[in-house]
PDB file of C-alpha atoms and ligand atoms in Angstrom:
ATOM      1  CA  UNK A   1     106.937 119.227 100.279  1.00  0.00           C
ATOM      2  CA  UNK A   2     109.690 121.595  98.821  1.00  0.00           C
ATOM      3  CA  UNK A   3     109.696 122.172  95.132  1.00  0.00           C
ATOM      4  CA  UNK A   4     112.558 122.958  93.374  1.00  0.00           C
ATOM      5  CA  UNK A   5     113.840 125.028  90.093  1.00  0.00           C
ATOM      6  CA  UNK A   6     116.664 122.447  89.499  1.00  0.00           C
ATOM      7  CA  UNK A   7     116.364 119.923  86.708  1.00  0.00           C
ATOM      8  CA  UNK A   8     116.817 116.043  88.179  1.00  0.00           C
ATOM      9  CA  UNK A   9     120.496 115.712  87.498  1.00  0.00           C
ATOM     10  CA  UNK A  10     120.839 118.886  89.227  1.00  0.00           C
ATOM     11  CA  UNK A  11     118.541 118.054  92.103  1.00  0.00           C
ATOM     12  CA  UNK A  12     120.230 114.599  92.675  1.00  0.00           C
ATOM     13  CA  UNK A  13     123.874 115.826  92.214  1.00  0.00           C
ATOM     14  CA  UNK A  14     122.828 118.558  95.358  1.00  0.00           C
ATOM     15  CA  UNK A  15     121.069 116.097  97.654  1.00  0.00           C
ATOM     16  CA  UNK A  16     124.132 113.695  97.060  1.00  0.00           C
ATOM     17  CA  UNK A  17     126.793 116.130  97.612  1.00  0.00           C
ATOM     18  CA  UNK A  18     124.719 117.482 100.741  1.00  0.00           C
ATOM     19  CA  UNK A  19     125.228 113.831 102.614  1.00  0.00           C
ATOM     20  CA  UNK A  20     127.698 112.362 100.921  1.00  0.00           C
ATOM     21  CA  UNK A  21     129.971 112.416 103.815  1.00  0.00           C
ATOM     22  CA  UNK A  22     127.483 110.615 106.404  1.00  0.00           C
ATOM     23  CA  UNK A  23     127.991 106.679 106.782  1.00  0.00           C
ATOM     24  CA  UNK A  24     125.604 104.661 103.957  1.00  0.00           C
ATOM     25  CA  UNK A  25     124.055 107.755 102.541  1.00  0.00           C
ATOM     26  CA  UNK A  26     121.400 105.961 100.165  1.00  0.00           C
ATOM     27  CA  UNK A  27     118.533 106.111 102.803  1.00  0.00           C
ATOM     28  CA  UNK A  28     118.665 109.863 103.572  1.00  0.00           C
ATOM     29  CA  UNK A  29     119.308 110.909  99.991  1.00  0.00           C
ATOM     30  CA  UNK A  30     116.714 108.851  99.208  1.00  0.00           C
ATOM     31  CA  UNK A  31     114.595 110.335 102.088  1.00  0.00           C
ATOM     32  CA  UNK A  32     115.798 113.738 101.064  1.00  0.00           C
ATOM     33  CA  UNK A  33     114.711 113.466  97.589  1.00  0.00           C
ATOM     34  CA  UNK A  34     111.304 112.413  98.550  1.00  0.00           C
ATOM     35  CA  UNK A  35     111.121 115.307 100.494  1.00  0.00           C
ATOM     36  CA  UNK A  36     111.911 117.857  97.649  1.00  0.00           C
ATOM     37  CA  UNK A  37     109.775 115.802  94.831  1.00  0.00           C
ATOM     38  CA  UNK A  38     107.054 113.975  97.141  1.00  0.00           C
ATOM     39  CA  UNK A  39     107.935 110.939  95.420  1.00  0.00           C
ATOM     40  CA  UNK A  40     110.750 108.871  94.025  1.00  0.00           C
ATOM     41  CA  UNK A  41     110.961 109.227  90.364  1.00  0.00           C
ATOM     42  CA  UNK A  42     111.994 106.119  88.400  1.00  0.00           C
ATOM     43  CA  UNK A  43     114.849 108.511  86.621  1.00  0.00           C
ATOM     44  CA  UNK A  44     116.153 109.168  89.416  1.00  0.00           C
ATOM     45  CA  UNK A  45     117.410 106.071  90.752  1.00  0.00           C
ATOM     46  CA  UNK A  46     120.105 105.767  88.155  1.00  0.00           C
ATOM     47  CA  UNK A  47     121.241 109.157  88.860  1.00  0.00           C
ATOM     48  CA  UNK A  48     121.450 107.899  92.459  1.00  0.00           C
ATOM     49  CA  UNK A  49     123.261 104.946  91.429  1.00  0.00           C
ATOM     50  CA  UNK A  50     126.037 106.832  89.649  1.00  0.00           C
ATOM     51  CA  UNK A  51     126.597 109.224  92.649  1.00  0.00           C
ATOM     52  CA  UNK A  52     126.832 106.918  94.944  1.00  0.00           C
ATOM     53  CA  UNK A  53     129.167 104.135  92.958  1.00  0.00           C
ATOM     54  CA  UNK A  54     126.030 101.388  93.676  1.00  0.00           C
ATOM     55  CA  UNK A  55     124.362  99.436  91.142  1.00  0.00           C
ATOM     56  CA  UNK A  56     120.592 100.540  90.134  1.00  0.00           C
ATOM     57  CA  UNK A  57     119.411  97.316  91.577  1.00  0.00           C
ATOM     58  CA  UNK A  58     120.989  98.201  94.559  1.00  0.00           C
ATOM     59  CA  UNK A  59     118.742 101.701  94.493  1.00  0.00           C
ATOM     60  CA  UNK A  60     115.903 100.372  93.302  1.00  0.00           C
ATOM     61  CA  UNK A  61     115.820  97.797  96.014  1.00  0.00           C
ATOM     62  CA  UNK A  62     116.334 100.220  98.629  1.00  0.00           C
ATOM     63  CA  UNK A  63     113.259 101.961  97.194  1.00  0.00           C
ATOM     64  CA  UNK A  64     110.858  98.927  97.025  1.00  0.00           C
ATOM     65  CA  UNK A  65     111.892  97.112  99.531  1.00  0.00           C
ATOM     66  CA  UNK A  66     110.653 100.536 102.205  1.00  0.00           C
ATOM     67  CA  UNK A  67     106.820 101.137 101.951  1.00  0.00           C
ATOM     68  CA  UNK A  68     107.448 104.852 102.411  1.00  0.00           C
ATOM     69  CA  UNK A  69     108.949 106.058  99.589  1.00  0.00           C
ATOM     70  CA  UNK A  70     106.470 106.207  96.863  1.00  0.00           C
ATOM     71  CA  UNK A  71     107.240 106.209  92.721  1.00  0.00           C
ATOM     72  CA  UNK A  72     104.566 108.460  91.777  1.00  0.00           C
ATOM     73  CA  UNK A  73     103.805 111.841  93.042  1.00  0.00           C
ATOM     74  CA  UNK A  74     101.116 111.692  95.872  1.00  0.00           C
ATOM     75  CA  UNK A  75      97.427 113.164  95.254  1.00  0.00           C
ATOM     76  CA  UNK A  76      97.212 116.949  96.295  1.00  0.00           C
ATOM     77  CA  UNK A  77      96.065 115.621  99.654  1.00  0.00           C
ATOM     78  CA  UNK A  78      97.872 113.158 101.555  1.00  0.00           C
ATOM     79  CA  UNK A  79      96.211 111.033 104.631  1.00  0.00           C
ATOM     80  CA  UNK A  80      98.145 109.206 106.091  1.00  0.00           C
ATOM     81  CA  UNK A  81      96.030 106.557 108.824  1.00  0.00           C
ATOM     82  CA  UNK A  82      97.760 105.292 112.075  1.00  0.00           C
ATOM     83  CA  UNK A  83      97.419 101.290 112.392  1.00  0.00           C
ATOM     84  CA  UNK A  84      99.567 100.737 115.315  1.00  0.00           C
ATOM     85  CA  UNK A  85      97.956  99.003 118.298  1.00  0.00           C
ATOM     86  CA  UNK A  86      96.848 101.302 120.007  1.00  0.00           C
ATOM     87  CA  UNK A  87      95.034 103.311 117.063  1.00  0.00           C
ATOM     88  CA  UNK A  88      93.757  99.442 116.048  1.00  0.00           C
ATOM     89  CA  UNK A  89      91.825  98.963 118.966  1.00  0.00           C
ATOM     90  CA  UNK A  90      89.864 101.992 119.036  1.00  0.00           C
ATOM     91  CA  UNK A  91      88.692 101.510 115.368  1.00  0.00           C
ATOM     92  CA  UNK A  92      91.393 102.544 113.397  1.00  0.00           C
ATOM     93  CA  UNK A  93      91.276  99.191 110.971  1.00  0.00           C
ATOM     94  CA  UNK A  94      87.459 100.232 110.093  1.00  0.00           C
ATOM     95  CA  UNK A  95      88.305 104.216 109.790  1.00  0.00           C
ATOM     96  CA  UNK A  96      90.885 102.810 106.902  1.00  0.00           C
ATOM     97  CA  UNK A  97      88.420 100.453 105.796  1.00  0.00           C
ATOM     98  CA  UNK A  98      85.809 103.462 105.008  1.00  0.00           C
ATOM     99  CA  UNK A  99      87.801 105.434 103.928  1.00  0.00           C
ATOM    100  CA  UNK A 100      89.232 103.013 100.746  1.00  0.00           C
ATOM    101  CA  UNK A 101      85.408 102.610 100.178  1.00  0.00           C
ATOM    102  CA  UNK A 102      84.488 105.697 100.021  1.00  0.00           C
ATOM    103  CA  UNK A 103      87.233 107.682  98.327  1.00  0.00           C
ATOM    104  CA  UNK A 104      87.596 103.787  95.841  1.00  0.00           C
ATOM    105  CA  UNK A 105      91.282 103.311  97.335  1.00  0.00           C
ATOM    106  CA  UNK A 106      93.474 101.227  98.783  1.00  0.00           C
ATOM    107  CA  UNK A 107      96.614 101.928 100.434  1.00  0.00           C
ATOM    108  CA  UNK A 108      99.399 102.929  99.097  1.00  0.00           C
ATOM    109  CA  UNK A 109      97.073 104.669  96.130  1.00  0.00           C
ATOM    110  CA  UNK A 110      96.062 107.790  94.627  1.00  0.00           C
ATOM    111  CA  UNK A 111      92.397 108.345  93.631  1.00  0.00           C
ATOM    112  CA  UNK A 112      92.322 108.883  89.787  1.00  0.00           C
ATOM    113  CA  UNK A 113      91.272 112.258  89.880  1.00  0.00           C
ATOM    114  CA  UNK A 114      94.604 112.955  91.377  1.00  0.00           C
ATOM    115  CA  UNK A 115      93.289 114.337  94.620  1.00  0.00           C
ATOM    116  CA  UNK A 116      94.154 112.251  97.574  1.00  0.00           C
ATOM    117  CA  UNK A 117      96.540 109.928  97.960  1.00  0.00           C
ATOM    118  CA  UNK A 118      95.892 107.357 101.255  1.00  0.00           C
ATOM    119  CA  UNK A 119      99.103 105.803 103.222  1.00  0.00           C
ATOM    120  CA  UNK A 120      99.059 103.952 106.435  1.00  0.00           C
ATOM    121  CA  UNK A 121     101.709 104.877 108.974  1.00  0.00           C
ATOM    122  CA  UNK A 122     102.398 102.821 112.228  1.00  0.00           C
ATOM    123  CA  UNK A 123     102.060 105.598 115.202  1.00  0.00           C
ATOM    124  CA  UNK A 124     102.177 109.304 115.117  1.00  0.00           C
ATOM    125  CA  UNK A 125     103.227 109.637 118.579  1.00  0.00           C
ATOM    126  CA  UNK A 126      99.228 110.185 119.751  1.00  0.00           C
ATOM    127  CA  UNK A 127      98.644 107.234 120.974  1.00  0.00           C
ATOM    128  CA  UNK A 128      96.352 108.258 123.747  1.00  0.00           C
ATOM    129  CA  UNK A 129      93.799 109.950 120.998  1.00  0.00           C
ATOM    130  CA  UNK A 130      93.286 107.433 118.634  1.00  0.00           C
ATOM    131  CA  UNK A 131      92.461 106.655 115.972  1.00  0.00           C
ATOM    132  CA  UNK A 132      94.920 109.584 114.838  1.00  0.00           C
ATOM    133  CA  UNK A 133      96.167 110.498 111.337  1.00  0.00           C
ATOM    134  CA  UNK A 134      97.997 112.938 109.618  1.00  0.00           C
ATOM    135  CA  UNK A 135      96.413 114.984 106.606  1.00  0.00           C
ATOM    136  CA  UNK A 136      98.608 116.878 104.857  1.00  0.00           C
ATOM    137  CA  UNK A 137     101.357 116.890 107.631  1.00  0.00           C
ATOM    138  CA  UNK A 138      98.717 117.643 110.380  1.00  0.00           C
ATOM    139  CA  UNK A 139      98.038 115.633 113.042  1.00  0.00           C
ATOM    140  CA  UNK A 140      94.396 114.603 113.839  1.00  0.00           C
ATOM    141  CA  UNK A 141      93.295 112.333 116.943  1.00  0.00           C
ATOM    142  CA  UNK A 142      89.903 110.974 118.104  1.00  0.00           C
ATOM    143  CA  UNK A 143      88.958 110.722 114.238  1.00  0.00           C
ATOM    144  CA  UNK A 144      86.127 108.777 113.163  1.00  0.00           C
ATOM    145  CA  UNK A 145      85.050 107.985 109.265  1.00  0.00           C
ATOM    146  CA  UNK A 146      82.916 111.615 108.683  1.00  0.00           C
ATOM    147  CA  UNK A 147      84.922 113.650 110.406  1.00  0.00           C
ATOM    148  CA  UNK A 148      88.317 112.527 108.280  1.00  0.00           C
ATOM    149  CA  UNK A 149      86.711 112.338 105.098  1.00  0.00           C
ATOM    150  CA  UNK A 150      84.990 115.587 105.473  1.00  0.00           C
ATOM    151  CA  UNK A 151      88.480 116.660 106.057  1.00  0.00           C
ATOM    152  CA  UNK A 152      89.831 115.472 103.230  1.00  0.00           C
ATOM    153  CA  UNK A 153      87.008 116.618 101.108  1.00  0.00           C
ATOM    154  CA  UNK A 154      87.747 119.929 102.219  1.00  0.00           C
ATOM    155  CA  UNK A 155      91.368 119.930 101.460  1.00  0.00           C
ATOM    156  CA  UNK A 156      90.949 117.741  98.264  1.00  0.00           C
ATOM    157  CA  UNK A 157      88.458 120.797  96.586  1.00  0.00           C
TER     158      UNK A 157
HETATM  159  S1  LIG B 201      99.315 104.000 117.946  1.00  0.00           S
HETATM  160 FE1  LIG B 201      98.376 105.471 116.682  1.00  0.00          FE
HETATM  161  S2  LIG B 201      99.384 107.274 117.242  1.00  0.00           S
HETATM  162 FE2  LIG B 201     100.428 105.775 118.370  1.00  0.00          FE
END
């Protein structure tokens, strides 16, 4: 995740003007912005709007309506568990399962403490070494419940 010095106005104004000229430009500025923040924040969507000439309903759809951008800032750790079909049927419904229990989330949610944030994604492209997730950008495979939340422990302290 990049951080930035720029205040939000700022921030939006430069992510708009950098793909303003590509063909329906909300998704990648959206995508963009998520990128710099880690998250979508709610004052930025009229910002958006105004760039862009759309309504903030259309924005705000656009950013509900996809599961990936997020509206809060993700936990200092982010896992993010593969359910695709492959990753299903070697376990990867019960790895998720243990993991809300023991870290007391579901996904989609940060724990309280502000440390992890769990997100479900559908294939990382390691398909062959399932069940496979990401933590902080990095790609595990072959994961089962202690070896992914001792990684996240470890990242999370
Ligand atoms: S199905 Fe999980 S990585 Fe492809």
């Amino acid at each position: 995740m990049k951080r930035t010095e720029m205040n939000l106005p700022e921030l939006v104004r430069c992510v708009v003007d950098a793909h303003r000229q590509e063909p329906g430009p909300l998704l990648v500025v959206l995508q963009d912005l998520q990128d710099r923040l880690g998250y979508i924040d709610p004052e930025a969507i009229p910002l958006v709007a105004a760039e862009l000439n759309l309504s903030r309903a259309d924005v705000h759809g656009v950013v509900t309506f996809y599961r990936d951008f997020r509206s809060q800032p993700p936990g200092r750790t982010t896992v993010r568990v593969c359910r695709a079909e492959a990753c299903k049927s070697v376990g990867a419904e019960e790895l998720l399962a243990r993991l809300e229990q023991t870290f007391g989330v579901r996904v989609g949610q940060t724990t309280p403490d502000g440390s992890m944030t769990l997100d479900q994604v559908f294939c990382l492209g390691n398909c062959a070494l399932g069940p496979a997730a990401q933590v902080n950008g990095r790609l595990y495979g072959r994961l089962d419940h202690d070896r992914l939340a001792g990684m996240v422990q470890r990242e999370a302290s």
